[in-house]
Amino acid sequence: MFDAQGLLAKDPSSPGRLKYWDNDLCRRQPQLFDFAVTLGGDGTLLYASWLFQRIVPPVLSFALGSLGFLTKFDYADYRGTLSTAINDGITVSLRLRFEATIMRTQTAQGDGKHDLVEELIGDEAENNLTHKPDGSYTILNEIVVDRGPNPTMSSIELFMDGKFMTSGEGSSTQPAD
């Protein structure tokens, strides 16, 4: 990542003058950012979107990647683009973001059946839940769920606004955009 300590060691006058952000600052105080600049490809823009989970500043994304479906500006003209944005303002394109909640299976009482669809939209008893939330994330474009070192197949059930949409099972699953 960013070697702040190395930069501070090279120039003794830099403490107090070197300002930078980290993931924790983006999460705790997103309102401090007037705008963000990304240099890279679509993955860099997606990462910047992930950093800001609730309050998202406008993002000026300069394309350095090969495809650039999401990155809007050409890096060759970064000086002009930044000058125009700062001096004249910018038009913001609002992108739809989704909230994803990871639900973990827990030991069920009774018959041992794990049915998230029944639990969320059926009549399952309040005290007999088969799944519990394990974090919510605001996402842009796509989500990847990694099963880690678990050698078994994963089951994915996709809900939108509380309505069951689809399910999939396999060693890797990616819902279409």
PDB file of C-alpha atoms in Angstrom:
ATOM      1  CA  MET A   1       0.000   0.000   0.000  1.00  0.00           C
ATOM      2  CA  PHE A   2       1.106   3.602   0.632  1.00  0.00           C
ATOM      3  CA  ASP A   3       4.488   3.970   2.417  1.00  0.00           C
ATOM      4  CA  ALA A   4       3.829   7.109   4.481  1.00  0.00           C
ATOM      5  CA  GLN A   5       6.547   6.305   7.025  1.00  0.00           C
ATOM      6  CA  GLY A   6       9.153   5.947   4.237  1.00  0.00           C
ATOM      7  CA  LEU A   7       8.229   9.366   2.829  1.00  0.00           C
ATOM      8  CA  LEU A   8       8.384  10.958   6.277  1.00  0.00           C
ATOM      9  CA  ALA A   9      11.838   9.430   6.895  1.00  0.00           C
ATOM     10  CA  LYS A  10      13.214  10.864   3.609  1.00  0.00           C
ATOM     11  CA  ASP A  11      12.160  14.455   4.358  1.00  0.00           C
ATOM     12  CA  PRO A  12      12.264  15.609   7.993  1.00  0.00           C
ATOM     13  CA  SER A  13      10.146  18.674   7.175  1.00  0.00           C
ATOM     14  CA  SER A  14       7.180  16.594   5.945  1.00  0.00           C
ATOM     15  CA  PRO A  15       5.499  15.646   9.269  1.00  0.00           C
ATOM     16  CA  GLY A  16       2.347  17.741   9.531  1.00  0.00           C
ATOM     17  CA  ARG A  17       2.432  18.580   5.811  1.00  0.00           C
ATOM     18  CA  LEU A  18       1.816  15.102   4.388  1.00  0.00           C
ATOM     19  CA  LYS A  19      -1.940  14.458   4.346  1.00  0.00           C
ATOM     20  CA  TYR A  20      -3.437  11.213   3.116  1.00  0.00           C
ATOM     21  CA  TRP A  21      -6.437   9.003   3.669  1.00  0.00           C
ATOM     22  CA  ASP A  22      -6.870   5.345   4.518  1.00  0.00           C
ATOM     23  CA  ASN A  23      -9.753   2.855   4.478  1.00  0.00           C
ATOM     24  CA  ASP A  24     -10.652   3.641   8.082  1.00  0.00           C
ATOM     25  CA  LEU A  25     -10.958   7.385   7.403  1.00  0.00           C
ATOM     26  CA  CYS A  26     -13.239   6.728   4.407  1.00  0.00           C
ATOM     27  CA  ARG A  27     -15.460   4.550   6.581  1.00  0.00           C
ATOM     28  CA  ARG A  28     -15.526   6.830   9.659  1.00  0.00           C
ATOM     29  CA  GLN A  29     -15.645  10.309   8.061  1.00  0.00           C
ATOM     30  CA  PRO A  30     -16.741  10.146   4.407  1.00  0.00           C
ATOM     31  CA  GLN A  31     -18.160  13.688   4.662  1.00  0.00           C
ATOM     32  CA  LEU A  32     -14.564  15.053   4.678  1.00  0.00           C
ATOM     33  CA  PHE A  33     -14.138  14.264   0.971  1.00  0.00           C
ATOM     34  CA  ASP A  34     -15.289  16.828  -1.604  1.00  0.00           C
ATOM     35  CA  PHE A  35     -14.413  14.507  -4.479  1.00  0.00           C
ATOM     36  CA  ALA A  36     -12.182  11.527  -5.217  1.00  0.00           C
ATOM     37  CA  VAL A  37      -9.833  10.912  -8.125  1.00  0.00           C
ATOM     38  CA  THR A  38      -9.049   7.419  -9.400  1.00  0.00           C
ATOM     39  CA  LEU A  39      -6.227   6.480 -11.737  1.00  0.00           C
ATOM     40  CA  GLY A  40      -6.724   3.030 -13.198  1.00  0.00           C
ATOM     41  CA  GLY A  41      -9.435   0.940 -14.716  1.00  0.00           C
ATOM     42  CA  ASP A  42     -12.931  -0.121 -13.806  1.00  0.00           C
ATOM     43  CA  GLY A  43     -11.618  -2.165 -10.865  1.00  0.00           C
ATOM     44  CA  THR A  44     -10.076   0.944  -9.328  1.00  0.00           C
ATOM     45  CA  LEU A  45     -13.379   2.806  -9.657  1.00  0.00           C
ATOM     46  CA  LEU A  46     -15.260  -0.136  -8.108  1.00  0.00           C
ATOM     47  CA  TYR A  47     -12.776  -0.180  -5.222  1.00  0.00           C
ATOM     48  CA  ALA A  48     -13.281   3.559  -4.629  1.00  0.00           C
ATOM     49  CA  SER A  49     -17.042   2.994  -4.591  1.00  0.00           C
ATOM     50  CA  TRP A  50     -16.609   0.190  -2.048  1.00  0.00           C
ATOM     51  CA  LEU A  51     -14.475   2.427   0.221  1.00  0.00           C
ATOM     52  CA  PHE A  52     -17.378   4.842   0.672  1.00  0.00           C
ATOM     53  CA  GLN A  53     -20.212   2.690   1.958  1.00  0.00           C
ATOM     54  CA  ARG A  54     -22.813   5.363   2.769  1.00  0.00           C
ATOM     55  CA  ILE A  55     -21.785   8.875   1.709  1.00  0.00           C
ATOM     56  CA  VAL A  56     -20.092   8.787  -1.695  1.00  0.00           C
ATOM     57  CA  PRO A  57     -18.270  11.849  -3.033  1.00  0.00           C
ATOM     58  CA  PRO A  58     -18.206  12.534  -6.773  1.00  0.00           C
ATOM     59  CA  VAL A  59     -15.473  10.429  -8.412  1.00  0.00           C
ATOM     60  CA  LEU A  60     -13.330  11.659 -11.314  1.00  0.00           C
ATOM     61  CA  SER A  61     -12.091   8.439 -12.864  1.00  0.00           C
ATOM     62  CA  PHE A  62      -9.142   8.580 -15.256  1.00  0.00           C
ATOM     63  CA  ALA A  63      -8.797   5.547 -17.513  1.00  0.00           C
ATOM     64  CA  LEU A  64      -5.468   3.742 -17.402  1.00  0.00           C
ATOM     65  CA  GLY A  65      -6.926   0.284 -18.029  1.00  0.00           C
ATOM     66  CA  SER A  66      -7.611  -1.433 -21.323  1.00  0.00           C
ATOM     67  CA  LEU A  67     -11.440  -1.478 -21.304  1.00  0.00           C
ATOM     68  CA  GLY A  68     -12.749   1.465 -19.319  1.00  0.00           C
ATOM     69  CA  PHE A  69     -16.505   0.851 -19.344  1.00  0.00           C
ATOM     70  CA  LEU A  70     -16.921   2.847 -16.125  1.00  0.00           C
ATOM     71  CA  THR A  71     -13.918   5.188 -16.237  1.00  0.00           C
ATOM     72  CA  LYS A  72     -14.935   8.364 -17.988  1.00  0.00           C
ATOM     73  CA  PHE A  73     -11.882  10.580 -18.445  1.00  0.00           C
ATOM     74  CA  ASP A  74      -8.701  10.119 -20.468  1.00  0.00           C
ATOM     75  CA  TYR A  75      -5.557  10.383 -18.355  1.00  0.00           C
ATOM     76  CA  ALA A  76      -3.722  12.262 -21.141  1.00  0.00           C
ATOM     77  CA  ASP A  77      -5.976  15.262 -20.400  1.00  0.00           C
ATOM     78  CA  TYR A  78      -5.923  15.054 -16.573  1.00  0.00           C
ATOM     79  CA  ARG A  79      -4.696  18.649 -16.077  1.00  0.00           C
ATOM     80  CA  GLY A  80      -7.486  20.144 -18.158  1.00  0.00           C
ATOM     81  CA  THR A  81     -10.134  17.861 -16.667  1.00  0.00           C
ATOM     82  CA  LEU A  82      -9.125  18.628 -13.060  1.00  0.00           C
ATOM     83  CA  SER A  83      -8.872  22.376 -13.763  1.00  0.00           C
ATOM     84  CA  THR A  84     -12.327  22.435 -15.348  1.00  0.00           C
ATOM     85  CA  ALA A  85     -13.832  20.370 -12.522  1.00  0.00           C
ATOM     86  CA  ILE A  86     -12.372  22.596  -9.804  1.00  0.00           C
ATOM     87  CA  ASN A  87     -12.944  25.960 -11.511  1.00  0.00           C
ATOM     88  CA  ASP A  88     -16.223  25.381 -13.385  1.00  0.00           C
ATOM     89  CA  GLY A  89     -17.824  22.451 -11.577  1.00  0.00           C
ATOM     90  CA  ILE A  90     -18.907  19.125 -13.008  1.00  0.00           C
ATOM     91  CA  THR A  91     -22.037  17.273 -14.036  1.00  0.00           C
ATOM     92  CA  VAL A  92     -22.501  14.284 -11.763  1.00  0.00           C
ATOM     93  CA  SER A  93     -23.778  11.000 -13.199  1.00  0.00           C
ATOM     94  CA  LEU A  94     -25.576   9.170 -10.418  1.00  0.00           C
ATOM     95  CA  ARG A  95     -25.004   5.411 -10.519  1.00  0.00           C
ATOM     96  CA  LEU A  96     -27.337   2.883  -8.977  1.00  0.00           C
ATOM     97  CA  ARG A  97     -25.816   1.083  -6.013  1.00  0.00           C
ATOM     98  CA  PHE A  98     -27.113  -1.998  -4.249  1.00  0.00           C
ATOM     99  CA  GLU A  99     -26.976  -3.075  -0.639  1.00  0.00           C
ATOM    100  CA  ALA A 100     -25.916  -6.690  -0.173  1.00  0.00           C
ATOM    101  CA  THR A 101     -26.328  -8.519   3.123  1.00  0.00           C
ATOM    102  CA  ILE A 102     -24.383 -11.716   3.685  1.00  0.00           C
ATOM    103  CA  MET A 103     -26.528 -14.297   5.487  1.00  0.00           C
ATOM    104  CA  ARG A 104     -24.717 -17.164   7.254  1.00  0.00           C
ATOM    105  CA  THR A 105     -26.328 -20.553   7.876  1.00  0.00           C
ATOM    106  CA  GLN A 106     -26.699 -21.409  11.519  1.00  0.00           C
ATOM    107  CA  THR A 107     -27.749 -24.645  13.144  1.00  0.00           C
ATOM    108  CA  ALA A 108     -31.495 -24.983  12.900  1.00  0.00           C
ATOM    109  CA  GLN A 109     -33.645 -26.479  15.597  1.00  0.00           C
ATOM    110  CA  GLY A 110     -35.958 -29.275  14.650  1.00  0.00           C
ATOM    111  CA  ASP A 111     -35.520 -31.020  11.299  1.00  0.00           C
ATOM    112  CA  GLY A 112     -32.167 -29.346  10.400  1.00  0.00           C
ATOM    113  CA  LYS A 113     -33.628 -27.837   7.208  1.00  0.00           C
ATOM    114  CA  HIS A 114     -31.961 -24.589   6.033  1.00  0.00           C
ATOM    115  CA  ASP A 115     -34.450 -22.701   3.863  1.00  0.00           C
ATOM    116  CA  LEU A 116     -33.651 -18.997   3.580  1.00  0.00           C
ATOM    117  CA  VAL A 117     -36.454 -18.394   1.066  1.00  0.00           C
ATOM    118  CA  GLU A 118     -39.022 -19.775   3.512  1.00  0.00           C
ATOM    119  CA  GLU A 119     -37.451 -17.804   6.345  1.00  0.00           C
ATOM    120  CA  LEU A 120     -37.540 -14.436   4.538  1.00  0.00           C
ATOM    121  CA  ILE A 121     -40.876 -14.663   2.733  1.00  0.00           C
ATOM    122  CA  GLY A 122     -42.635 -17.578   4.453  1.00  0.00           C
ATOM    123  CA  ASP A 123     -44.173 -18.179   7.845  1.00  0.00           C
ATOM    124  CA  GLU A 124     -41.117 -19.478   9.713  1.00  0.00           C
ATOM    125  CA  ALA A 125     -41.229 -18.901  13.467  1.00  0.00           C
ATOM    126  CA  GLU A 126     -39.337 -15.856  14.777  1.00  0.00           C
ATOM    127  CA  ASN A 127     -37.262 -17.917  17.216  1.00  0.00           C
ATOM    128  CA  ASN A 128     -36.329 -20.620  14.695  1.00  0.00           C
ATOM    129  CA  LEU A 129     -34.182 -18.680  12.215  1.00  0.00           C
ATOM    130  CA  THR A 130     -31.850 -20.716  10.004  1.00  0.00           C
ATOM    131  CA  HIS A 131     -29.679 -17.792   8.879  1.00  0.00           C
ATOM    132  CA  LYS A 132     -28.224 -14.698  10.512  1.00  0.00           C
ATOM    133  CA  PRO A 133     -26.883 -11.482   8.915  1.00  0.00           C
ATOM    134  CA  ASP A 134     -23.082 -11.271   8.768  1.00  0.00           C
ATOM    135  CA  GLY A 135     -22.457  -7.798   7.377  1.00  0.00           C
ATOM    136  CA  SER A 136     -24.066  -5.478   4.838  1.00  0.00           C
ATOM    137  CA  TYR A 137     -22.190  -3.766   2.016  1.00  0.00           C
ATOM    138  CA  THR A 138     -23.115  -1.095  -0.501  1.00  0.00           C
ATOM    139  CA  ILE A 139     -21.917  -2.198  -3.921  1.00  0.00           C
ATOM    140  CA  LEU A 140     -21.656  -0.842  -7.454  1.00  0.00           C
ATOM    141  CA  ASN A 141     -22.001  -3.066 -10.517  1.00  0.00           C
ATOM    142  CA  GLU A 142     -21.286  -6.503  -9.038  1.00  0.00           C
ATOM    143  CA  ILE A 143     -20.522  -8.554  -5.962  1.00  0.00           C
ATOM    144  CA  VAL A 144     -18.157 -11.488  -5.578  1.00  0.00           C
ATOM    145  CA  VAL A 145     -18.688 -13.998  -2.790  1.00  0.00           C
ATOM    146  CA  ASP A 146     -15.588 -16.044  -2.034  1.00  0.00           C
ATOM    147  CA  ARG A 147     -16.173 -19.358  -0.283  1.00  0.00           C
ATOM    148  CA  GLY A 148     -12.585 -19.336   1.000  1.00  0.00           C
ATOM    149  CA  PRO A 149     -10.861 -22.646   1.665  1.00  0.00           C
ATOM    150  CA  ASN A 150     -14.193 -24.488   1.938  1.00  0.00           C
ATOM    151  CA  PRO A 151     -14.094 -27.315  -0.683  1.00  0.00           C
ATOM    152  CA  THR A 152     -17.869 -27.700  -0.881  1.00  0.00           C
ATOM    153  CA  MET A 153     -20.223 -25.971  -3.270  1.00  0.00           C
ATOM    154  CA  SER A 154     -21.892 -22.716  -2.267  1.00  0.00           C
ATOM    155  CA  SER A 155     -25.596 -21.966  -2.454  1.00  0.00           C
ATOM    156  CA  ILE A 156     -26.600 -18.427  -3.392  1.00  0.00           C
ATOM    157  CA  GLU A 157     -30.124 -17.069  -3.073  1.00  0.00           C
ATOM    158  CA  LEU A 158     -30.704 -13.591  -4.489  1.00  0.00           C
ATOM    159  CA  PHE A 159     -33.406 -11.282  -3.135  1.00  0.00           C
ATOM    160  CA  MET A 160     -34.290  -7.789  -4.306  1.00  0.00           C
ATOM    161  CA  ASP A 161     -36.390  -5.537  -2.088  1.00  0.00           C
ATOM    162  CA  GLY A 162     -37.340  -8.575   0.005  1.00  0.00           C
ATOM    163  CA  LYS A 163     -38.523 -10.583  -3.024  1.00  0.00           C
ATOM    164  CA  PHE A 164     -36.836 -13.811  -4.069  1.00  0.00           C
ATOM    165  CA  MET A 165     -35.276 -13.407  -7.536  1.00  0.00           C
ATOM    166  CA  THR A 166     -33.138 -16.477  -8.256  1.00  0.00           C
ATOM    167  CA  SER A 167     -30.792 -19.032  -6.771  1.00  0.00           C
ATOM    168  CA  GLY A 168     -27.645 -20.818  -7.839  1.00  0.00           C
ATOM    169  CA  GLU A 169     -25.349 -23.514  -6.585  1.00  0.00           C
ATOM    170  CA  GLY A 170     -21.792 -24.226  -7.604  1.00  0.00           C
ATOM    171  CA  SER A 171     -18.144 -23.609  -6.954  1.00  0.00           C
ATOM    172  CA  SER A 172     -18.541 -20.121  -8.441  1.00  0.00           C
ATOM    173  CA  THR A 173     -21.649 -18.080  -9.194  1.00  0.00           C
ATOM    174  CA  GLN A 174     -21.976 -14.589 -10.652  1.00  0.00           C
ATOM    175  CA  PRO A 175     -25.441 -13.086 -11.067  1.00  0.00           C
ATOM    176  CA  ALA A 176     -25.854 -11.177 -14.328  1.00  0.00           C
ATOM    177  CA  ASP A 177     -26.025  -7.377 -14.187  1.00  0.00           C
TER     178      ASP A 177
END
